[in-house]
Short mmCIF file of C-alpha atoms in Angstrom, two decimals:
data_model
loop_
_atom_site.label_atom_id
_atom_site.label_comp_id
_atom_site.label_asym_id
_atom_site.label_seq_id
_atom_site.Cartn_x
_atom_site.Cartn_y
_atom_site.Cartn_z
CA UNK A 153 0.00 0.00 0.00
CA UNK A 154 1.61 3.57 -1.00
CA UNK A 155 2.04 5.69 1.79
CA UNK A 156 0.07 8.52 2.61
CA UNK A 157 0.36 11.76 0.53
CA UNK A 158 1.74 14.68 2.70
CA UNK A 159 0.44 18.23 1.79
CA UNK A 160 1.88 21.63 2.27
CA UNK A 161 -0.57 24.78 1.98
CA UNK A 162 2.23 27.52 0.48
CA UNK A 163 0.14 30.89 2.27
CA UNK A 164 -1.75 31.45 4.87
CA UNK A 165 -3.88 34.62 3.95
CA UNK A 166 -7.80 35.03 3.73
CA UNK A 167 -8.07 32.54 0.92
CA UNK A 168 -4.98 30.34 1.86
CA UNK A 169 -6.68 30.31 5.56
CA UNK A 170 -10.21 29.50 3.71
CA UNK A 171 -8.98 26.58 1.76
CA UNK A 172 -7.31 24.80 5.09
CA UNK A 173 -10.33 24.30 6.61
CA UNK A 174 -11.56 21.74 3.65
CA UNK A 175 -8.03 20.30 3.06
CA UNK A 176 -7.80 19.93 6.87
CA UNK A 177 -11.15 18.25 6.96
CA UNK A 178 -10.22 16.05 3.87
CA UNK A 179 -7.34 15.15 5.10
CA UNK A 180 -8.73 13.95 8.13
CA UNK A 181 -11.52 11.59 6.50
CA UNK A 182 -9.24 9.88 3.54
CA UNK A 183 -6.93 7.51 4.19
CA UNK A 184 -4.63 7.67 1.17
CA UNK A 185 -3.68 11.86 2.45
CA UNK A 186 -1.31 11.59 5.37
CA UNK A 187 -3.21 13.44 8.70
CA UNK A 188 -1.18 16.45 8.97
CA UNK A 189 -1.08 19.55 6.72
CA UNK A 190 1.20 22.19 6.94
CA UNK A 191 0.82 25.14 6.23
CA UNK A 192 3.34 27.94 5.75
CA UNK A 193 2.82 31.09 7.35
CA UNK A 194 4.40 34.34 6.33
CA UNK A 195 5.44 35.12 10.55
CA UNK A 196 4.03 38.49 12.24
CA UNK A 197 2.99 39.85 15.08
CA UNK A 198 -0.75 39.61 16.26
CA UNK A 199 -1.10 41.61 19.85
CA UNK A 200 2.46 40.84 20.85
CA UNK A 201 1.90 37.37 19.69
CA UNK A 202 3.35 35.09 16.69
CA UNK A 203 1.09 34.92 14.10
CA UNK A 204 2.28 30.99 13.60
CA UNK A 205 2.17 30.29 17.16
CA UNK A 206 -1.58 32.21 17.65
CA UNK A 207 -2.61 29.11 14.49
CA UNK A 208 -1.47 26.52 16.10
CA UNK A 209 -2.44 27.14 19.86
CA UNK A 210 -6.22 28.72 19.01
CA UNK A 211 -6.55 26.74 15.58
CA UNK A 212 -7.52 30.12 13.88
CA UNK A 213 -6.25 32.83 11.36
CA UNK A 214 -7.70 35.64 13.91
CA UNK A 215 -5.95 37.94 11.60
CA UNK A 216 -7.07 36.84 8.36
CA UNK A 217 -9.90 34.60 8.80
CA UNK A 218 -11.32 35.92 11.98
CA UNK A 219 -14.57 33.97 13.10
CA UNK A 220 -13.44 30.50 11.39
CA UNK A 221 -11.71 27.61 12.92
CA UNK A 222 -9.31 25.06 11.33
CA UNK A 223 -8.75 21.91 11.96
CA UNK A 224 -6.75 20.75 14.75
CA UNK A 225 -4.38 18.80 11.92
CA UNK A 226 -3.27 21.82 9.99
CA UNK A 227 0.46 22.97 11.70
CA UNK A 228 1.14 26.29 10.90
CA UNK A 229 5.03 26.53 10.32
CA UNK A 230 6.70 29.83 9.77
CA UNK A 231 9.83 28.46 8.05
CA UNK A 232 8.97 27.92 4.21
CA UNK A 233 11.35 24.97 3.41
CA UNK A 234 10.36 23.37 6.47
CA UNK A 235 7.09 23.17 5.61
CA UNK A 236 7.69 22.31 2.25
CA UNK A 237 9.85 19.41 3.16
CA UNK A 238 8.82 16.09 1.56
CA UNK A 239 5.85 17.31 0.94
CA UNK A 240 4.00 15.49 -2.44
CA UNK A 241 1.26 17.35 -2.76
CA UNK A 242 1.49 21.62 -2.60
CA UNK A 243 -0.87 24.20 -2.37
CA UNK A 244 0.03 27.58 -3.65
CA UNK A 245 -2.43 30.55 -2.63
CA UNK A 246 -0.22 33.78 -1.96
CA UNK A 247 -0.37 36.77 -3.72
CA UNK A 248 1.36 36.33 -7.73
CA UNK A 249 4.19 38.89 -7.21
CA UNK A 250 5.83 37.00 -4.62
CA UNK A 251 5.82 33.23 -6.40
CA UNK A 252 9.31 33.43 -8.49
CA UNK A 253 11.31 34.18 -4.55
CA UNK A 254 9.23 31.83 -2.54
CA UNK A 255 9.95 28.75 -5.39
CA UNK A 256 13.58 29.90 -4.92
CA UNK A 257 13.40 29.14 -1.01
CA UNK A 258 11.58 25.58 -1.77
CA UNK A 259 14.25 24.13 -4.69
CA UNK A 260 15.90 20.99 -3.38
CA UNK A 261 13.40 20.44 -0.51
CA UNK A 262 10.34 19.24 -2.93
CA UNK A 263 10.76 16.20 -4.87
CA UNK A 264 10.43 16.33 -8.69
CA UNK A 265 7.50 13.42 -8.02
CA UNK A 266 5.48 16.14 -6.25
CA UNK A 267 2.81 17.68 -7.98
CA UNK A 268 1.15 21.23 -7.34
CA UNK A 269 -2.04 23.42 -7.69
CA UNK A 270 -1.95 26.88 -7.61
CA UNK A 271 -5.02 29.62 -6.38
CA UNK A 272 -3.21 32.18 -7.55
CA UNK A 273 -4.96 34.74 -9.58
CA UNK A 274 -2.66 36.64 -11.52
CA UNK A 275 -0.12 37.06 -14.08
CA UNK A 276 3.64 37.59 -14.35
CA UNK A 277 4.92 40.12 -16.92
CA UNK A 278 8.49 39.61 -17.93
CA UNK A 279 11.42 40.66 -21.05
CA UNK A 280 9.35 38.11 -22.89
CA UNK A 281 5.70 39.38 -22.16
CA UNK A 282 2.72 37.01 -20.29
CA UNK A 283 4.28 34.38 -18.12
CA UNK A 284 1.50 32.25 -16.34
CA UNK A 285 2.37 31.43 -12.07
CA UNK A 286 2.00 28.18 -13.23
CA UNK A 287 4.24 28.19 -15.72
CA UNK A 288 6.72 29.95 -13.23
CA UNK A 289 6.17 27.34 -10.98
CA UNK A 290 6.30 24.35 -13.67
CA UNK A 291 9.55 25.56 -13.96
CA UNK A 292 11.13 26.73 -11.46
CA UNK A 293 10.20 23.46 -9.33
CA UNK A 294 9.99 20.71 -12.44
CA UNK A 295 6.49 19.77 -11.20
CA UNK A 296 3.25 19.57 -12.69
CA UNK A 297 0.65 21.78 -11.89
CA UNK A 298 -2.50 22.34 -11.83
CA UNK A 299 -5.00 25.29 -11.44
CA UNK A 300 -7.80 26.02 -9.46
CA UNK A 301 -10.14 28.89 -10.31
CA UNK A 302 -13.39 29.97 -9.53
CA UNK A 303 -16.55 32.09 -7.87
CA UNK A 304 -14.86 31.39 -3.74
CA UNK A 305 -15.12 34.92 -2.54
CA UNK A 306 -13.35 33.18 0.57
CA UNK A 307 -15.11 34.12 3.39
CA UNK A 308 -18.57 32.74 1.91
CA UNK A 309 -16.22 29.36 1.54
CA UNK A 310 -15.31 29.37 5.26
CA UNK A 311 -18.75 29.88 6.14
CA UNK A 312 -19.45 26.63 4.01
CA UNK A 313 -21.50 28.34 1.91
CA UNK A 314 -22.79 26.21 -1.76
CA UNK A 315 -20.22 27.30 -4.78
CA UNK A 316 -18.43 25.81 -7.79
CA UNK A 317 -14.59 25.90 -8.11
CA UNK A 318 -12.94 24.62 -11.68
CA UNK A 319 -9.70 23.16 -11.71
CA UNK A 320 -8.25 23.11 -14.77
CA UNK A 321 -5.00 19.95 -15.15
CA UNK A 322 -2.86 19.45 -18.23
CA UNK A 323 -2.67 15.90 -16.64
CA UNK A 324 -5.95 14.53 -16.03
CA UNK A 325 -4.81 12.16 -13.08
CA UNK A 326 -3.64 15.23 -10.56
CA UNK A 327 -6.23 17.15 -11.43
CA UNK A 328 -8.19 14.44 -10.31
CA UNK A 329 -6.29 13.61 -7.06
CA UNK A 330 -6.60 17.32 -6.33
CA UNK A 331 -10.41 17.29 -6.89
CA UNK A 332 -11.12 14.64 -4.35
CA UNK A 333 -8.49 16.61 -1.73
CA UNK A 334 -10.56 19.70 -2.66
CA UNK A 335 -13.86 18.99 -2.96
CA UNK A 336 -16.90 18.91 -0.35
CA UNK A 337 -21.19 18.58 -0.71
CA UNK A 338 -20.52 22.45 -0.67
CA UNK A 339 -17.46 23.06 -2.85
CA UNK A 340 -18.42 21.39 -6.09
CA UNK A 341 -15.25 21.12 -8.53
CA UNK A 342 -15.17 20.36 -12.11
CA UNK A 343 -12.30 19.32 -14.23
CA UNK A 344 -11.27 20.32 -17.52
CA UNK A 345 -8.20 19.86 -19.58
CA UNK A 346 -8.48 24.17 -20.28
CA UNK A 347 -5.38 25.00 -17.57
CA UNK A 348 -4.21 28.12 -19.62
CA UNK A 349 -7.75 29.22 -20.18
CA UNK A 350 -8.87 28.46 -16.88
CA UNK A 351 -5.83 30.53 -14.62
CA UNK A 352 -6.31 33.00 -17.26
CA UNK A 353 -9.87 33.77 -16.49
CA UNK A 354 -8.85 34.15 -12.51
CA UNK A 355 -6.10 36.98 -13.38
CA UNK A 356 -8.25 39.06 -15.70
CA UNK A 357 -11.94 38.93 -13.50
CA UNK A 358 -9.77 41.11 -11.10
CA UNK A 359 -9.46 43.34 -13.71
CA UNK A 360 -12.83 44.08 -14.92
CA UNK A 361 -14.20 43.67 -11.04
CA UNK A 362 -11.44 47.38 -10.51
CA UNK A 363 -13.74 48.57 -13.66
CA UNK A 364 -17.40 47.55 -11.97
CA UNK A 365 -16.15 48.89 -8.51
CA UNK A 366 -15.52 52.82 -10.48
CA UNK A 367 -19.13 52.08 -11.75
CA UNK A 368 -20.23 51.58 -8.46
CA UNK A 369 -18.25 54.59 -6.86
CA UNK A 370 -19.31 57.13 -9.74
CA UNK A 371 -22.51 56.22 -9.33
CA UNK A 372 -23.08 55.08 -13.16
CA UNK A 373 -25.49 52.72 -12.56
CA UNK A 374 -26.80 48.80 -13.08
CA UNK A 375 -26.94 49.32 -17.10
CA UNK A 376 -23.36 50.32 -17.29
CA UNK A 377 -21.87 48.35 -15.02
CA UNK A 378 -23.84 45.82 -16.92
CA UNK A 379 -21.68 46.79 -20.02
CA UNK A 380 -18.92 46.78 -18.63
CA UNK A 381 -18.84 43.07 -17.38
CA UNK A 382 -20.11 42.12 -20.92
CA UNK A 383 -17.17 43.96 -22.58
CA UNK A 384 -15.01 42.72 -20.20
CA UNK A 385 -15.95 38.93 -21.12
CA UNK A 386 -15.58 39.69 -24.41
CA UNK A 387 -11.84 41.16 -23.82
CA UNK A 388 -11.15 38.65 -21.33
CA UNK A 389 -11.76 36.10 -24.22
CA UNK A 390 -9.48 37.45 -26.64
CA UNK A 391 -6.84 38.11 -24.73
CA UNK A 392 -6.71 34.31 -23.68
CA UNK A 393 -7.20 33.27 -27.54
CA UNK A 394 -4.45 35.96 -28.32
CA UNK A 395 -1.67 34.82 -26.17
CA UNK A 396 -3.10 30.86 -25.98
CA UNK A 397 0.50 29.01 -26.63
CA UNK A 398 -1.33 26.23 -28.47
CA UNK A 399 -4.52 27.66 -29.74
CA UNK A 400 -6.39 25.20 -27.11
CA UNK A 401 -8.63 27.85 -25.98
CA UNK A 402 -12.50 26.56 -25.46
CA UNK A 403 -14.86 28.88 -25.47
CA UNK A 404 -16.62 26.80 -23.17
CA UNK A 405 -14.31 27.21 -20.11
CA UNK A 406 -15.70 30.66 -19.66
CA UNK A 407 -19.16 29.71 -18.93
CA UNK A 408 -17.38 27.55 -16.15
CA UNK A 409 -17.35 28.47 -12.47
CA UNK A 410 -13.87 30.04 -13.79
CA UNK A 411 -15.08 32.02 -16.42
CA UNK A 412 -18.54 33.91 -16.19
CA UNK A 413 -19.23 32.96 -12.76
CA UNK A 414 -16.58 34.09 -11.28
CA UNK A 415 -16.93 37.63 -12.97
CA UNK A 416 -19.89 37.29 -11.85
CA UNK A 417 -19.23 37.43 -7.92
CA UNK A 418 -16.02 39.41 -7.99
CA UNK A 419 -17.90 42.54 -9.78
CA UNK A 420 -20.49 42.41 -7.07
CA UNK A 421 -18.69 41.07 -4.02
CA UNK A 422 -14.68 41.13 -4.20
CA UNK A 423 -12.37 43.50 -2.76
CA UNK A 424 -10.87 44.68 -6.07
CA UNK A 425 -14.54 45.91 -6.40
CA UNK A 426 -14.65 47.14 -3.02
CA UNK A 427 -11.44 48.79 -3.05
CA UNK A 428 -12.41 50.62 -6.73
CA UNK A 429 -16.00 51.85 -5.41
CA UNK A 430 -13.75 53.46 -2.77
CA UNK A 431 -10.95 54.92 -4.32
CA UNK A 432 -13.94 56.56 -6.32
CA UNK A 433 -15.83 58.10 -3.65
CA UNK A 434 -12.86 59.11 -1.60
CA UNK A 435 -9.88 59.77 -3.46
CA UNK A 436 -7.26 58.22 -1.42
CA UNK A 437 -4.47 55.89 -2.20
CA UNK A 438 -5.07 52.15 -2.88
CA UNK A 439 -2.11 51.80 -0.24
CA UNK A 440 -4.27 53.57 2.41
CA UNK A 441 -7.76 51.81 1.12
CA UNK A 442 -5.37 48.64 1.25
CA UNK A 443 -4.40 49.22 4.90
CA UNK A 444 -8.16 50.36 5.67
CA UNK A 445 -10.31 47.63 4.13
CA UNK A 446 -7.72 44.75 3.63
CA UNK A 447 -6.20 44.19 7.28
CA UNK A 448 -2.76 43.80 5.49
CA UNK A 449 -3.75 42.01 2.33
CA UNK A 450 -2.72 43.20 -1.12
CA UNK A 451 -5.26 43.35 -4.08
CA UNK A 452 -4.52 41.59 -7.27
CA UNK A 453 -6.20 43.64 -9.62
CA UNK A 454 -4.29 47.32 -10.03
CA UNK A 455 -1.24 45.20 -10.67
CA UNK A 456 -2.33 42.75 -13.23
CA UNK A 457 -4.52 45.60 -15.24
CA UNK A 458 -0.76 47.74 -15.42
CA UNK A 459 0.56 44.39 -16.44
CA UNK A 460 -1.70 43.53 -19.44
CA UNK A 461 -1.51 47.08 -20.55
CA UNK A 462 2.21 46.61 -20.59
CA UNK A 463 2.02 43.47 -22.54
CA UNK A 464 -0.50 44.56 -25.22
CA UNK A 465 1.72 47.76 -25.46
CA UNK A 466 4.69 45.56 -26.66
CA UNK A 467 2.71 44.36 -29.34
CA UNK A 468 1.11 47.39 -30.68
CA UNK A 469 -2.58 46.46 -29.30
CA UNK A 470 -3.87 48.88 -26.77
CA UNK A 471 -6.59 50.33 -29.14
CA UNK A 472 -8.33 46.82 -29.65
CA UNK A 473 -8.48 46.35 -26.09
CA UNK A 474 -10.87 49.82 -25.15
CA UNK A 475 -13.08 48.02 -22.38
CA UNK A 476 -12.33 47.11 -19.32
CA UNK A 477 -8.26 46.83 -19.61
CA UNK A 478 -7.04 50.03 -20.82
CA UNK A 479 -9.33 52.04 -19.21
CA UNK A 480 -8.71 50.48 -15.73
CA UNK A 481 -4.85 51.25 -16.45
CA UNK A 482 -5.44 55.04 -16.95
CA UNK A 483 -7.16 54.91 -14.02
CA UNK A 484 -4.42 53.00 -11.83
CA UNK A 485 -1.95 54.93 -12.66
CA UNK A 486 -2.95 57.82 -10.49
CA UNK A 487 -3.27 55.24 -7.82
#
């Protein structure tokens, strides 16, 4: 019988909190995941106490995921690599910008058998224009991933709320595996073969949520907010057929918890929407609305929108991407 497959959570934020409590519970229940998950936590101070320390004496994030307790079998450890040690099976939910250092700090301490799944919704822009996290990750680790994208405004996940999650594999066996670590009766995950489409669609929502939230805060109204979610879709599509590596792209991902739905929720109910509506109203900084409304968390959509701009600025296509993307950039960069 093959021993138990050990699993590292890589973050420890709102989401990376969220997520813990059904690995956790998973882990618990099936026998062929070993008992304990670890999970790496970024080490600060919560009222003169350690963050890590606060996790694994109260078994909750009281800074991040206040109200919601995890399971006695997830060890918080502040140390990266030790956390990461032997582990087969990794979880990465931290915010994009910081991926390419923290795979730096876990080569030689993951085996090349292990196989990943990253949350992470963004994208990396570098001398050779859209890089993917997974693709960073794929390699910078030589391991397969997979991605997992979807309408989890976190929070509503803790609370064990109903909501579809996609994860989308490039090999149909660990996408699987990660499926039945992932799923619950309230966390229904499909799988498709789409992974480029499918991480795609989680960094651009963020974009066109920054674009609903100014809606919101200027006080447009339903009908063009309306608009601008459509237009978004439509952008959100070409972009993905534009830069698709292998001209895989299926139009049907996007009507997948990934695609549609999740624009869906993040225009209405995610903190890049949040965040916009008040940068509108107010005029302050996203760093102070950050520190306001976030409790320390970063949002994901300012960057990737000055990102894409960047990219489709390479290649001479800012004026066929008018919707949501350009104008969000225009925007951000008074931010």
């Amino acid at each position: 019988m093959a021993a138990p497959l050990k699993v590292c959570i890589v973050g420890s934020g709102n989401w990376g909190s969220a997520i813990a409590r059904i690995i956790g519970t998973n882990a618990q229940k099936l026998q062929h995941f070993a008992t304990t998950v670890k999970m790496w936590v970024y080490e600060e101070m919560v009222n003169d106490k350690k963050l890590s320390e606060i996790i694994n004496t109260e078994h909750e994030n009281v800074k991040y995921l206040p109200g919601y307790k995890l399971p006695k079998n997830v060890v918080a450890v502040p140390q990266l690599r030790d956390a990461a040690e032997g582990a087969d099976l990794l979880v990465f939910v931290v915010p994009h910008q910081f991926i390419r250092k923290l795979c730096d700090e876990m080569v030689g301490c993951v085996s090349e058998k292990a196989r990943g799944i990253t949350l992470i919704k963004g994208i990396d822009e570098g001398p050779e224009g859209l890089k993917l996290i997974s693709d960073i990750i794929r390699e910078k680790m030589g391991i397969d991933i997979s991605v997992l994208m979807g309408a989890n405004i976190a929070n509503e996940v803790a609370a064990e709320k109903f909501c579809e999650s996609t994860i989308g594999c490039k090999v149909l066996e660990n996408g699987l595996l990660f499926k039945e670590l992932l799923q619950t009766p309230n966390f229904r995950i499909t799988v498709v073969d789409d992974a480029d489409t499918v991480e795609l669609c989680g960094a651009l929502k963020n974009i066109v949520a920054v674009g609903a939230g100014f809606c919101d805060g200027l006080q447009c109204g339903d009908n063009t907010k309306a608009a601008v979610i459509r237009l978004g879709l439509m952008e959100m599509i070409a972009f993905a057929k534009l830069f698709s590596k292998d001209d895989s792209v299926c139009s049907a991902t996007f009507l997948e918890s990934c695609g549609v739905a999740d624009l869906i929720t993040t225009c209405y109910g995610g903190r890049n929407r949040c965040v916009a509506e008040a940068f509108a109203k107010t005029g302050k900084s996203i760093e102070e609305l950050e520190k306001e409304m976030l409790n320390g968390q970063k949002l994901q959509g300012p960057l990737t929108s000055a990102e894409v701009y960047h990219i489709l600025k390479q290649k001479d296509l800012v004026d066929k991407y008018v919707g949501s993307i350009c104008f969000n950039y225009c925007i951000n960069s008074a931010w």
